[in-house]
Amino acid sequence: QKYGITKVPKTLVRDLLAKKDPVKFKLSAKTIQVSLSKTDKGYWNLVFDFDSMEYTIIGPCPEPNCGGDVVESSSFYGCRKWNFKLWKNDRFFEYFGKKSLPLATAKSLLKTKSAKVKGLVSPKNKKTFDADILLFKNDKGFWGFQFKEKSPLV
């Protein structure tokens, strides 16, 4: 897997050259081990050991036959096998007055495919309401949310 890093901190390169052993590097709010590897042409490459990253597993991937774990990142909840992703700032929640998808809601959606969400705000009349939402996969293969029952305030 390739990740773009536009600027490599000088301290990371200095530590790698001095120690010749993998060093820990902070990448996307997670710590990862990085080492140097020399190519056949004499160039140096940074090698990121993604298996060394520590993740908080929040539930199983809902994709059939995946078997991966869903973990939390700084901007989304996603499967380690890249088969599933829920954005924390999903438009569904923003539309109904929530700033982001809370961790507890994401865990509930992964476990039971539904969650009770409190404090949603109707865009029509600005009244606050609670609703049960469902996690579903649409006919185009994208995961999303829908109300279990149509709310009278929406």
mmCIF file of C-alpha atoms in Angstrom:
data_model
loop_
_atom_site.group_PDB
_atom_site.id
_atom_site.type_symbol
_atom_site.label_atom_id
_atom_site.label_comp_id
_atom_site.label_asym_id
_atom_site.label_seq_id
_atom_site.Cartn_x
_atom_site.Cartn_y
_atom_site.Cartn_z
ATOM 1 C CA GLN A 1 0.000 0.000 0.000
ATOM 2 C CA LYS A 2 1.347 3.412 -0.923
ATOM 3 C CA TYR A 3 0.890 6.500 1.190
ATOM 4 C CA GLY A 4 1.970 9.908 0.033
ATOM 5 C CA ILE A 5 4.205 11.837 2.369
ATOM 6 C CA THR A 6 5.278 15.063 0.765
ATOM 7 C CA LYS A 7 7.807 16.086 3.403
ATOM 8 C CA VAL A 8 9.830 13.655 5.453
ATOM 9 C CA PRO A 9 11.025 15.206 8.705
ATOM 10 C CA LYS A 10 14.797 15.653 8.791
ATOM 11 C CA THR A 11 14.866 14.170 12.290
ATOM 12 C CA LEU A 12 13.334 10.932 10.981
ATOM 13 C CA VAL A 13 15.984 10.581 8.274
ATOM 14 C CA ARG A 14 18.760 11.486 10.721
ATOM 15 C CA ASP A 15 17.537 8.889 13.224
ATOM 16 C CA LEU A 16 17.244 6.225 10.526
ATOM 17 C CA LEU A 17 20.758 6.887 9.229
ATOM 18 C CA ALA A 18 22.238 6.943 12.724
ATOM 19 C CA LYS A 19 20.493 3.897 14.192
ATOM 20 C CA LYS A 20 20.188 1.592 11.158
ATOM 21 C CA ASP A 21 17.183 0.126 13.009
ATOM 22 C CA PRO A 22 13.495 0.880 12.526
ATOM 23 C CA VAL A 23 12.337 4.016 14.299
ATOM 24 C CA LYS A 24 8.850 5.005 15.377
ATOM 25 C CA PHE A 25 7.131 7.686 13.331
ATOM 26 C CA LYS A 26 3.752 9.378 13.875
ATOM 27 C CA LEU A 27 1.532 8.945 10.807
ATOM 28 C CA SER A 28 -2.136 9.983 10.787
ATOM 29 C CA ALA A 29 -2.436 9.982 14.587
ATOM 30 C CA LYS A 30 -0.919 6.483 14.771
ATOM 31 C CA THR A 31 2.647 5.377 15.451
ATOM 32 C CA ILE A 32 4.342 3.245 12.811
ATOM 33 C CA GLN A 33 7.804 1.718 12.453
ATOM 34 C CA VAL A 34 9.915 3.058 9.590
ATOM 35 C CA SER A 35 13.198 1.758 8.258
ATOM 36 C CA LEU A 36 15.534 2.471 5.340
ATOM 37 C CA SER A 37 16.141 0.102 2.464
ATOM 38 C CA LYS A 38 18.712 0.522 -0.301
ATOM 39 C CA THR A 39 17.676 -0.332 -3.863
ATOM 40 C CA ASP A 40 19.821 -2.146 -6.433
ATOM 41 C CA LYS A 41 20.582 1.249 -8.017
ATOM 42 C CA GLY A 42 21.808 2.714 -4.729
ATOM 43 C CA TYR A 43 18.747 4.791 -3.887
ATOM 44 C CA TRP A 44 17.303 4.848 -0.375
ATOM 45 C CA ASN A 45 13.634 4.071 0.238
ATOM 46 C CA LEU A 46 11.582 4.570 3.356
ATOM 47 C CA VAL A 47 9.829 1.337 4.345
ATOM 48 C CA PHE A 48 6.677 1.701 6.435
ATOM 49 C CA ASP A 49 5.669 -1.350 8.483
ATOM 50 C CA PHE A 50 1.886 -0.999 8.502
ATOM 51 C CA ASP A 51 1.496 -4.259 10.436
ATOM 52 C CA SER A 52 3.218 -2.547 13.378
ATOM 53 C CA MET A 53 0.514 0.126 13.624
ATOM 54 C CA GLU A 54 -1.733 -0.129 16.643
ATOM 55 C CA TYR A 55 -5.418 0.331 15.970
ATOM 56 C CA THR A 56 -8.528 0.388 18.087
ATOM 57 C CA ILE A 57 -10.864 -2.238 16.640
ATOM 58 C CA ILE A 58 -14.478 -1.076 16.889
ATOM 59 C CA GLY A 59 -16.220 -4.001 15.191
ATOM 60 C CA PRO A 60 -16.304 -6.463 12.301
ATOM 61 C CA CYS A 61 -16.522 -5.352 8.682
ATOM 62 C CA PRO A 62 -20.152 -5.590 7.483
ATOM 63 C CA GLU A 63 -19.076 -6.564 3.953
ATOM 64 C CA PRO A 64 -20.046 -10.184 3.294
ATOM 65 C CA ASN A 65 -17.085 -12.600 3.206
ATOM 66 C CA CYS A 66 -14.566 -9.899 4.235
ATOM 67 C CA GLY A 67 -13.686 -10.917 7.772
ATOM 68 C CA GLY A 68 -11.723 -7.715 8.357
ATOM 69 C CA ASP A 69 -11.793 -5.484 11.403
ATOM 70 C CA VAL A 70 -13.155 -1.941 11.331
ATOM 71 C CA VAL A 71 -10.808 0.514 13.039
ATOM 72 C CA GLU A 72 -10.950 4.203 13.869
ATOM 73 C CA SER A 73 -8.783 6.721 12.036
ATOM 74 C CA SER A 74 -8.693 10.490 12.381
ATOM 75 C CA SER A 75 -11.406 11.086 9.741
ATOM 76 C CA PHE A 76 -13.278 7.801 9.261
ATOM 77 C CA TYR A 77 -14.063 4.316 10.539
ATOM 78 C CA GLY A 78 -12.792 1.776 8.030
ATOM 79 C CA CYS A 79 -11.996 -1.848 7.378
ATOM 80 C CA ARG A 80 -8.312 -2.778 7.561
ATOM 81 C CA LYS A 81 -8.868 -4.679 4.291
ATOM 82 C CA TRP A 82 -10.270 -1.481 2.673
ATOM 83 C CA ASN A 83 -13.701 -2.998 1.895
ATOM 84 C CA PHE A 84 -15.748 -0.584 3.994
ATOM 85 C CA LYS A 85 -15.606 3.010 5.198
ATOM 86 C CA LEU A 86 -17.840 5.370 7.179
ATOM 87 C CA TRP A 87 -16.779 9.018 7.179
ATOM 88 C CA LYS A 88 -16.954 10.758 10.540
ATOM 89 C CA ASN A 89 -18.231 13.934 8.848
ATOM 90 C CA ASP A 90 -20.857 12.119 6.766
ATOM 91 C CA ARG A 91 -23.396 14.382 5.031
ATOM 92 C CA PHE A 92 -26.316 12.502 6.583
ATOM 93 C CA PHE A 93 -25.295 13.591 10.071
ATOM 94 C CA GLU A 94 -24.301 17.090 8.976
ATOM 95 C CA TYR A 95 -27.695 17.547 7.297
ATOM 96 C CA PHE A 96 -29.450 16.755 10.573
ATOM 97 C CA GLY A 97 -27.312 19.050 12.706
ATOM 98 C CA LYS A 98 -24.619 16.657 13.919
ATOM 99 C CA LYS A 99 -20.985 17.563 13.402
ATOM 100 C CA SER A 100 -19.779 13.990 13.126
ATOM 101 C CA LEU A 101 -20.577 10.307 13.488
ATOM 102 C CA PRO A 102 -19.835 9.439 17.140
ATOM 103 C CA LEU A 103 -17.786 6.346 17.998
ATOM 104 C CA ALA A 104 -20.608 4.794 20.055
ATOM 105 C CA THR A 105 -23.015 5.151 17.118
ATOM 106 C CA ALA A 106 -20.496 3.599 14.706
ATOM 107 C CA LYS A 107 -19.987 0.646 17.070
ATOM 108 C CA SER A 108 -23.741 0.090 17.354
ATOM 109 C CA LEU A 109 -24.195 0.280 13.574
ATOM 110 C CA LEU A 110 -21.471 -2.324 13.041
ATOM 111 C CA LYS A 111 -22.867 -4.647 15.705
ATOM 112 C CA THR A 112 -26.601 -4.505 14.941
ATOM 113 C CA LYS A 113 -26.870 -2.467 11.703
ATOM 114 C CA SER A 114 -28.943 0.078 13.648
ATOM 115 C CA ALA A 115 -28.422 2.796 16.244
ATOM 116 C CA LYS A 116 -30.461 5.259 18.278
ATOM 117 C CA VAL A 117 -29.294 8.803 17.546
ATOM 118 C CA LYS A 118 -30.325 11.601 19.872
ATOM 119 C CA GLY A 119 -30.344 15.306 19.204
ATOM 120 C CA LEU A 120 -30.914 15.383 15.449
ATOM 121 C CA VAL A 121 -32.270 18.697 14.167
ATOM 122 C CA SER A 122 -34.958 18.950 11.496
ATOM 123 C CA PRO A 123 -33.741 21.169 8.633
ATOM 124 C CA LYS A 124 -37.376 22.171 7.941
ATOM 125 C CA ASN A 125 -38.538 23.418 11.334
ATOM 126 C CA LYS A 126 -35.320 23.310 13.427
ATOM 127 C CA LYS A 127 -36.944 21.038 16.042
ATOM 128 C CA THR A 128 -34.795 18.481 17.813
ATOM 129 C CA PHE A 129 -35.697 14.804 17.555
ATOM 130 C CA ASP A 130 -34.298 11.327 18.244
ATOM 131 C CA ALA A 131 -34.379 8.562 15.649
ATOM 132 C CA ASP A 132 -33.313 5.016 14.931
ATOM 133 C CA ILE A 133 -31.038 4.848 11.917
ATOM 134 C CA LEU A 134 -30.010 1.859 9.856
ATOM 135 C CA LEU A 135 -26.745 1.042 8.125
ATOM 136 C CA PHE A 136 -27.434 -0.208 4.606
ATOM 137 C CA LYS A 137 -25.700 -0.832 1.291
ATOM 138 C CA ASN A 138 -27.335 0.780 -1.733
ATOM 139 C CA ASP A 139 -27.671 -0.732 -5.206
ATOM 140 C CA LYS A 140 -24.430 0.970 -6.312
ATOM 141 C CA GLY A 141 -22.470 -0.748 -3.550
ATOM 142 C CA PHE A 142 -22.062 2.267 -1.262
ATOM 143 C CA TRP A 143 -22.770 2.137 2.456
ATOM 144 C CA GLY A 144 -25.043 4.749 3.959
ATOM 145 C CA PHE A 145 -27.716 5.556 6.507
ATOM 146 C CA GLN A 146 -31.474 5.741 6.491
ATOM 147 C CA PHE A 147 -34.180 6.224 9.092
ATOM 148 C CA LYS A 148 -35.767 3.060 10.423
ATOM 149 C CA GLU A 149 -39.115 4.863 10.327
ATOM 150 C CA LYS A 150 -39.888 8.165 8.682
ATOM 151 C CA SER A 151 -39.740 10.876 11.306
ATOM 152 C CA PRO A 152 -42.592 13.407 11.324
ATOM 153 C CA LEU A 153 -40.055 16.223 11.761
ATOM 154 C CA VAL A 154 -38.021 15.541 8.631
#
